[in-house]
mmCIF file of C-alpha atoms in Angstrom:
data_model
loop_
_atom_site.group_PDB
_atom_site.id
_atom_site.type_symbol
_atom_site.label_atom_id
_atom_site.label_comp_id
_atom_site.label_asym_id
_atom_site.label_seq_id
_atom_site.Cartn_x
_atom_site.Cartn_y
_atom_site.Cartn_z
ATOM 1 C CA UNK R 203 -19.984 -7.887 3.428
ATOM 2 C CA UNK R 204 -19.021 -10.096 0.896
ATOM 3 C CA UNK R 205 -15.688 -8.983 0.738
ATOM 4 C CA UNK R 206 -14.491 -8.854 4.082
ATOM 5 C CA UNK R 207 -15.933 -13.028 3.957
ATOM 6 C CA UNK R 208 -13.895 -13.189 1.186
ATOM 7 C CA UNK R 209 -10.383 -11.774 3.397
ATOM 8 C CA UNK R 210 -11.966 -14.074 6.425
ATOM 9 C CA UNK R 211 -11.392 -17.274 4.452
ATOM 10 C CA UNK R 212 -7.569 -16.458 3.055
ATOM 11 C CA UNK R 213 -6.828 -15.892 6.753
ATOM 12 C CA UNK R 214 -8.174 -19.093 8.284
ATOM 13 C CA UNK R 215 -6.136 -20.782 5.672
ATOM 14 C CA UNK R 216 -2.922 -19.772 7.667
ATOM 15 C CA UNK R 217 -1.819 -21.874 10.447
ATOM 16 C CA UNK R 218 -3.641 -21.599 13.549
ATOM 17 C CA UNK R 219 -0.879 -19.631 15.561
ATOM 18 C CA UNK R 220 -0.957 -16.955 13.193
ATOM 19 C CA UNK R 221 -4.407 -16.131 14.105
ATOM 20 C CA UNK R 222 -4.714 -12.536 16.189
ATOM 21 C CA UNK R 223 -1.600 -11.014 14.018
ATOM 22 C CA UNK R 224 -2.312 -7.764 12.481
ATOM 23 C CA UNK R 225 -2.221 -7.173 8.795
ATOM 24 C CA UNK R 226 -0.295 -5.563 6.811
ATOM 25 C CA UNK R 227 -1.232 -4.419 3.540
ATOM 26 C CA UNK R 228 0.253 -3.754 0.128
ATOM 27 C CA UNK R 229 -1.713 -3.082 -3.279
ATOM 28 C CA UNK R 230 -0.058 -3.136 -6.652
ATOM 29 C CA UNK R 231 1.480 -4.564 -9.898
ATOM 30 C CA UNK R 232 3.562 -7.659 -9.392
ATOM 31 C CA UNK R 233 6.486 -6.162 -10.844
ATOM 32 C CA UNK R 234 10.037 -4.749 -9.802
ATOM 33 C CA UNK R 235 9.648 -1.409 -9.717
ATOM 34 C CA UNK R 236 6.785 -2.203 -6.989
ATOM 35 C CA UNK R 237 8.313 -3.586 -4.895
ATOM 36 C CA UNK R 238 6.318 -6.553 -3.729
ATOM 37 C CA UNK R 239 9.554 -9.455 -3.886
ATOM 38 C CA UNK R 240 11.378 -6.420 -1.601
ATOM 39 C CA UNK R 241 8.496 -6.344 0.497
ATOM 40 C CA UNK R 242 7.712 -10.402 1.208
ATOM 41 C CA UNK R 243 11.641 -11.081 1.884
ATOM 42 C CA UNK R 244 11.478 -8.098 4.386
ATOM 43 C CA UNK R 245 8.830 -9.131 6.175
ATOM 44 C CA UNK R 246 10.287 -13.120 6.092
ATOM 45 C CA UNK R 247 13.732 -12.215 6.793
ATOM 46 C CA UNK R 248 13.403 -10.587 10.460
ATOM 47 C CA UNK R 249 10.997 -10.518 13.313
ATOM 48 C CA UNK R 250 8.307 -8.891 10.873
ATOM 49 C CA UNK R 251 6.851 -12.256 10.277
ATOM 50 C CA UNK R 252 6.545 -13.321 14.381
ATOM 51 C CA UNK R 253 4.540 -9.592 14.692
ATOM 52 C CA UNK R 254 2.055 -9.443 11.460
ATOM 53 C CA UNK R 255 0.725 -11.530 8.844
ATOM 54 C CA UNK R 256 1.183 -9.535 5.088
ATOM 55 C CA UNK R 257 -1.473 -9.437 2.355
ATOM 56 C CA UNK R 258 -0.335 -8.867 -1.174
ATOM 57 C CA UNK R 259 -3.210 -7.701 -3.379
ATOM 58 C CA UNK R 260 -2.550 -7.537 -7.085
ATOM 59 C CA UNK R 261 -1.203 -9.351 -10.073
ATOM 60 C CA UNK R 262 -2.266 -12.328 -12.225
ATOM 61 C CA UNK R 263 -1.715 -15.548 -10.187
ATOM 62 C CA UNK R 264 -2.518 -18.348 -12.576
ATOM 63 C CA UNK R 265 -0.890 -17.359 -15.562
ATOM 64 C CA UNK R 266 2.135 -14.346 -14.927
ATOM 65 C CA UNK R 267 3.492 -11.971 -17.110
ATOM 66 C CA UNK R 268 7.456 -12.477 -17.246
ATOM 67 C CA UNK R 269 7.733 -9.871 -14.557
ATOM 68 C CA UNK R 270 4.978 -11.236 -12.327
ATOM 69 C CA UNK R 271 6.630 -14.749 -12.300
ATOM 70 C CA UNK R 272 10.093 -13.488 -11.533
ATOM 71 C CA UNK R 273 8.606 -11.366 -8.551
ATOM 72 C CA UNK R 274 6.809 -14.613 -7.471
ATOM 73 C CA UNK R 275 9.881 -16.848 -8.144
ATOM 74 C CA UNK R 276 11.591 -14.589 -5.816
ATOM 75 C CA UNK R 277 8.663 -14.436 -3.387
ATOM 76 C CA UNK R 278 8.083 -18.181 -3.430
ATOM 77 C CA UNK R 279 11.721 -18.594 -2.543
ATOM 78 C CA UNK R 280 11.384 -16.029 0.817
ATOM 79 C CA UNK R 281 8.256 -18.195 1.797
ATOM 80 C CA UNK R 282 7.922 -21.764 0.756
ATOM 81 C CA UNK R 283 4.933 -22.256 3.063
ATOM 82 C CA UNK R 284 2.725 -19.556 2.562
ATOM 83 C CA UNK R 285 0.755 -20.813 5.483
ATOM 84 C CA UNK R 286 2.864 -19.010 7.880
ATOM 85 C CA UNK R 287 1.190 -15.614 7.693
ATOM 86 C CA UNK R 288 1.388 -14.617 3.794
ATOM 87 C CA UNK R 289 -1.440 -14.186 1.427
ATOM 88 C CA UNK R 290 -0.998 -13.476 -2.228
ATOM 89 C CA UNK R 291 -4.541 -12.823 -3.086
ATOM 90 C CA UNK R 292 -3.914 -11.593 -6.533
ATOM 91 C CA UNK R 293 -5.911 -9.172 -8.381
ATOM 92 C CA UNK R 294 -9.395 -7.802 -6.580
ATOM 93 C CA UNK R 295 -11.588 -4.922 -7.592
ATOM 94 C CA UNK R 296 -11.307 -1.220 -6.054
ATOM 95 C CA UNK R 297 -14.189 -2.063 -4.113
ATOM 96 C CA UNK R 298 -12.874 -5.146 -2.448
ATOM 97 C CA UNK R 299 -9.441 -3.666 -1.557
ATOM 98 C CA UNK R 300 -11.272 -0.897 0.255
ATOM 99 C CA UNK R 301 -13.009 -2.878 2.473
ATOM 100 C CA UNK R 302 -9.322 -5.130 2.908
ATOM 101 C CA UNK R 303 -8.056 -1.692 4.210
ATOM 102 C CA UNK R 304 -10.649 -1.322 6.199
ATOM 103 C CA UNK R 305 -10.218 -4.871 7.776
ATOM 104 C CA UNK R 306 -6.976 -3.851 8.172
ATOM 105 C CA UNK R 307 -7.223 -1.187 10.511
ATOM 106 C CA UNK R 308 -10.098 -2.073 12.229
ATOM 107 C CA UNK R 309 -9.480 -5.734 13.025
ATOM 108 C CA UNK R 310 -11.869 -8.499 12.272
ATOM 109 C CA UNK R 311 -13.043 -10.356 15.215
ATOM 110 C CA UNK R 312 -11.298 -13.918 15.946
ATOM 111 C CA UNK R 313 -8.994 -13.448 13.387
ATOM 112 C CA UNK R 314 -6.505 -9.910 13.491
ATOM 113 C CA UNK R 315 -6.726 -7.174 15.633
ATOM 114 C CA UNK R 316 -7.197 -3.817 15.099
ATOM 115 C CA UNK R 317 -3.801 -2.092 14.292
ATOM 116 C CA UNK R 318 -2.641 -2.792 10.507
ATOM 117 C CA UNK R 319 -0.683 -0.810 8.365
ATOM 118 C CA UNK R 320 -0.539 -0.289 4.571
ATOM 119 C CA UNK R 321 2.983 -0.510 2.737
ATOM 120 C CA UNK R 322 3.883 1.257 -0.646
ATOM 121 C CA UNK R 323 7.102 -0.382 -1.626
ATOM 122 C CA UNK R 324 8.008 0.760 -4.539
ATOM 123 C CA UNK R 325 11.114 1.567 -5.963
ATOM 124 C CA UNK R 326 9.534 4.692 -7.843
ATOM 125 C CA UNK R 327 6.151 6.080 -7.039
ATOM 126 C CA UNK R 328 4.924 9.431 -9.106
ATOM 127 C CA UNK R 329 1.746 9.875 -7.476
ATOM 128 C CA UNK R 330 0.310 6.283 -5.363
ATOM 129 C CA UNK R 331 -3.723 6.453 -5.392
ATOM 130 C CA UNK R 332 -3.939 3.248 -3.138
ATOM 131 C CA UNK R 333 -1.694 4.858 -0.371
ATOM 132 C CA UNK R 334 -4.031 7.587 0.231
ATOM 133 C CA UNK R 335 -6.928 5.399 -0.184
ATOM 134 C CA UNK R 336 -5.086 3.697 2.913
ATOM 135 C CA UNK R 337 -4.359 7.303 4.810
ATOM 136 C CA UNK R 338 -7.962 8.300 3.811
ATOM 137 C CA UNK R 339 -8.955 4.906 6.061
ATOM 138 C CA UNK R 340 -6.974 5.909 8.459
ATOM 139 C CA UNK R 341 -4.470 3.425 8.175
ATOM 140 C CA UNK R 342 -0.507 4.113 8.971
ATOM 141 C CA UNK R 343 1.592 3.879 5.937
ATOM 142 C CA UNK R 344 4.987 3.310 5.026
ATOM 143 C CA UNK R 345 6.131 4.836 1.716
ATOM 144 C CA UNK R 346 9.306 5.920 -0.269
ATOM 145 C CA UNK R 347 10.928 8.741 1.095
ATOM 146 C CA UNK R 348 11.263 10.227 -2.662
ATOM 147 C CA UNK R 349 8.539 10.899 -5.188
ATOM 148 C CA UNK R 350 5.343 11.594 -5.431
ATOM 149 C CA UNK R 351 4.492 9.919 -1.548
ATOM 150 C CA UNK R 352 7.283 12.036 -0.280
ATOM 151 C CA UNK R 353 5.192 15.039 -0.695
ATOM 152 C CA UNK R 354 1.899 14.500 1.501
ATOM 153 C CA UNK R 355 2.769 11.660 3.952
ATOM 154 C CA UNK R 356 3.947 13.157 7.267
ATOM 155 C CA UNK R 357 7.156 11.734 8.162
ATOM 156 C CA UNK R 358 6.601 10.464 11.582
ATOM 157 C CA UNK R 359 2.927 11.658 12.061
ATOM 158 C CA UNK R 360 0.737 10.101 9.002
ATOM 159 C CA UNK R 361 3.563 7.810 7.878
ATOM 160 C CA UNK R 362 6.500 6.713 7.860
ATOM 161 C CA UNK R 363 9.098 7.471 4.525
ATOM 162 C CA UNK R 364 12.010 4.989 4.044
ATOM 163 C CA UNK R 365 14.316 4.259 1.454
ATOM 164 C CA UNK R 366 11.946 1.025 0.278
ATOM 165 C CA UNK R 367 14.352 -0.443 -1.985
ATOM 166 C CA UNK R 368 16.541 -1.408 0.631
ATOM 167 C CA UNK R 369 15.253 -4.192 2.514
ATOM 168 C CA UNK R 370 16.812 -3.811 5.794
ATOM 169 C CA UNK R 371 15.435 0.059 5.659
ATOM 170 C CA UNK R 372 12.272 -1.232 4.562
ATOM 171 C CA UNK R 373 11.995 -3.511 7.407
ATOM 172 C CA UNK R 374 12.902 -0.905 10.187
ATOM 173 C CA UNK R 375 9.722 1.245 8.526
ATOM 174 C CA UNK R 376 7.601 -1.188 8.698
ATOM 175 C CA UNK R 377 8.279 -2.263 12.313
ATOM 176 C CA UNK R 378 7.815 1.662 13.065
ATOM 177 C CA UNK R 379 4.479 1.514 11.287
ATOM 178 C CA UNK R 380 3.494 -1.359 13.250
ATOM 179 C CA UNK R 381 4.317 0.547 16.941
ATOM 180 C CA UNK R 382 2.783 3.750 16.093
ATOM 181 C CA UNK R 383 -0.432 1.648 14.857
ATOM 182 C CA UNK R 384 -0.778 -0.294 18.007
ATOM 183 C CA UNK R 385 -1.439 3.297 19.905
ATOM 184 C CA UNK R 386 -4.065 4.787 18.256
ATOM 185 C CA UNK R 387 -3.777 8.194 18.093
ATOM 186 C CA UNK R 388 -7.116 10.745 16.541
ATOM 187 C CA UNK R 389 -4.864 13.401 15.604
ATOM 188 C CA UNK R 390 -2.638 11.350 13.524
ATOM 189 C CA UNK R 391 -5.832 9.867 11.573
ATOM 190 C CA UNK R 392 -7.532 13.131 11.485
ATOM 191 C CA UNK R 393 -4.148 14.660 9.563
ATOM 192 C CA UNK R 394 -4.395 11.862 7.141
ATOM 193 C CA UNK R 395 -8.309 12.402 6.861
ATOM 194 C CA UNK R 396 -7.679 16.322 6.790
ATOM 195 C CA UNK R 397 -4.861 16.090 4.102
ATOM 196 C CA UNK R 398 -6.847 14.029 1.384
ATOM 197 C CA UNK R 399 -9.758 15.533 1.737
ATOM 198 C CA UNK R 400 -8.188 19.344 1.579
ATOM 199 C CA UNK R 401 -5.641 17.990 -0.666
ATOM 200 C CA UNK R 402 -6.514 15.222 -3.192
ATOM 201 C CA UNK R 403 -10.363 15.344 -3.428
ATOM 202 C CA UNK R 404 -11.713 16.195 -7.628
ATOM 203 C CA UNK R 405 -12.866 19.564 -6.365
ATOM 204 C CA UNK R 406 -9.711 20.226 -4.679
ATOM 205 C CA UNK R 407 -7.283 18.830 -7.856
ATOM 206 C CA UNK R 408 -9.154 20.584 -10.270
ATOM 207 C CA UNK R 409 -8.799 23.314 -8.123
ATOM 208 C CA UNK R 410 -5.066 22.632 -8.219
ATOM 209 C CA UNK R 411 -4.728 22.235 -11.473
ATOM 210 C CA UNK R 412 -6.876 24.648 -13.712
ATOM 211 C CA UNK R 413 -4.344 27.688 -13.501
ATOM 212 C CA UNK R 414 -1.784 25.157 -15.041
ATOM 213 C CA UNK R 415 -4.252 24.081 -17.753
ATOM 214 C CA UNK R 416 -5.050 27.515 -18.621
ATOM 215 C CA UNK R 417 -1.466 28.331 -18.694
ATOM 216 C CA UNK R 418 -0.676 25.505 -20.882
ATOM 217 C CA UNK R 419 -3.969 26.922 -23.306
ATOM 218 C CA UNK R 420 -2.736 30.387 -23.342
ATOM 219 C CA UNK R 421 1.074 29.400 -24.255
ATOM 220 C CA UNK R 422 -0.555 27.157 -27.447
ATOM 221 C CA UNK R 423 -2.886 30.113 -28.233
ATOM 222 C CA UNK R 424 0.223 32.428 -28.277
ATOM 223 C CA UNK R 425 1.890 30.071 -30.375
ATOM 224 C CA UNK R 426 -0.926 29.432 -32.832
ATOM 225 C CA UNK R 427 -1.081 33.355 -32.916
ATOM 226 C CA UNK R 428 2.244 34.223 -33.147
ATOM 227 C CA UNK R 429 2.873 31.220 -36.411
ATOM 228 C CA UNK R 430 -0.158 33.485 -38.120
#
């Protein structure tokens, strides 16, 4: 697919020994609260960078926001040479970051083996559709132990929850991420498969979520009623 050419040519831009590195992945805003800045100067700090190259998808390149160029300022100042394993792709459609995960976990011949992992690394995460976009792929995640994530990624089995705002922390998570993904294991990607599916699909939110509309309706209709 186009897309997966498209990942193919930001990876044979890196230098030649970082070739056969897996991936990992991270999709968002450049800004603060996600966590991106935290995220390169993990990974460039510590022995993250000899094990994995790190795709950042998201955020206006050529012309920032004030908050996207003070995460790049900072990220730019982690990695001068971005040709030792880091890709700032910048914004791609839904579509192409699906097949990116994909790549991810999967491998892509020549280029990174099977055995990525997608990081959420934000400071504050209500909900995170791109995280179980990655557990739906199958991929191993790392997310913030508080939120939203905190609620359906398995500690240990479907993820791994860390205090992502602390780079050190965020660092260990990642390199936990990284083993567990280099053993393959079914039952931890059928738990991740099981868990969106029963959990997050339209049938199963609206599910979810008409008795609280309905409850919301009724309290208005008492109100209305009761102001009559």
């Amino acid at each position: 697919p186009e897309a997966i050419a498209a990942l193919r040519a930001l990876v044979e831009q890196l230098a030649p020994e970082r070739r056969g590195l897996p991936l990992i992945v991270s999709l968002g805003r450049l800004h603060r609260v996600k966590g991106m800045a935290t995220l390169v100067e993990a990974w460039a700090s510590g022995p993250l960078r000899d094990r994995a190259n790190l795709v950042i998808i998201g955020g206006e390149l050529e012309h920032p926001s004030l908050d996207e160029r003070e995460q790049l300022d900072r990220i730019h100042a982690a990695v001068p040479d971005p040709s030792s394993g880091l890709i700032l792709a910048g914004h791609r459609p839904n579509g192409v970051a699906a097949f990116w995960l994909a790549a991810a976990r999967f491998g892509m011949p020549g280029l990174s083996p099977a055995g990525g992992v997608y990081v959420c690394a934000s400071v504050k995460e209500e909900f995170g559709i791109a995280l179980l976009e990655a557990m739906a792929t199958g991929l191993m995640v790392v997310a913030p132990d508080g939120g939203g994530p905190a609620t359906y990624v398995q500690d240990g089995v479907t993820g791994v929850l860390t205090q992502t705002w602390d780079p050190v922390r965020l660092e260990a998570g990642v390199a936990s991420a990284l083993d567990a993904a280099a053993h393959p294991d079914e039952d931890r990607v059928r738990a991740a498969h099981d868990m969106v599916r029963t959990k997050f699909t339209i049938q199963a939110m609206a599910t979810a979520l008409g008795p609280v509309y309905r409850g919301v309706a009724a309290e208005e209709e008492a109100l209305i009623r009761a102001a009559n």
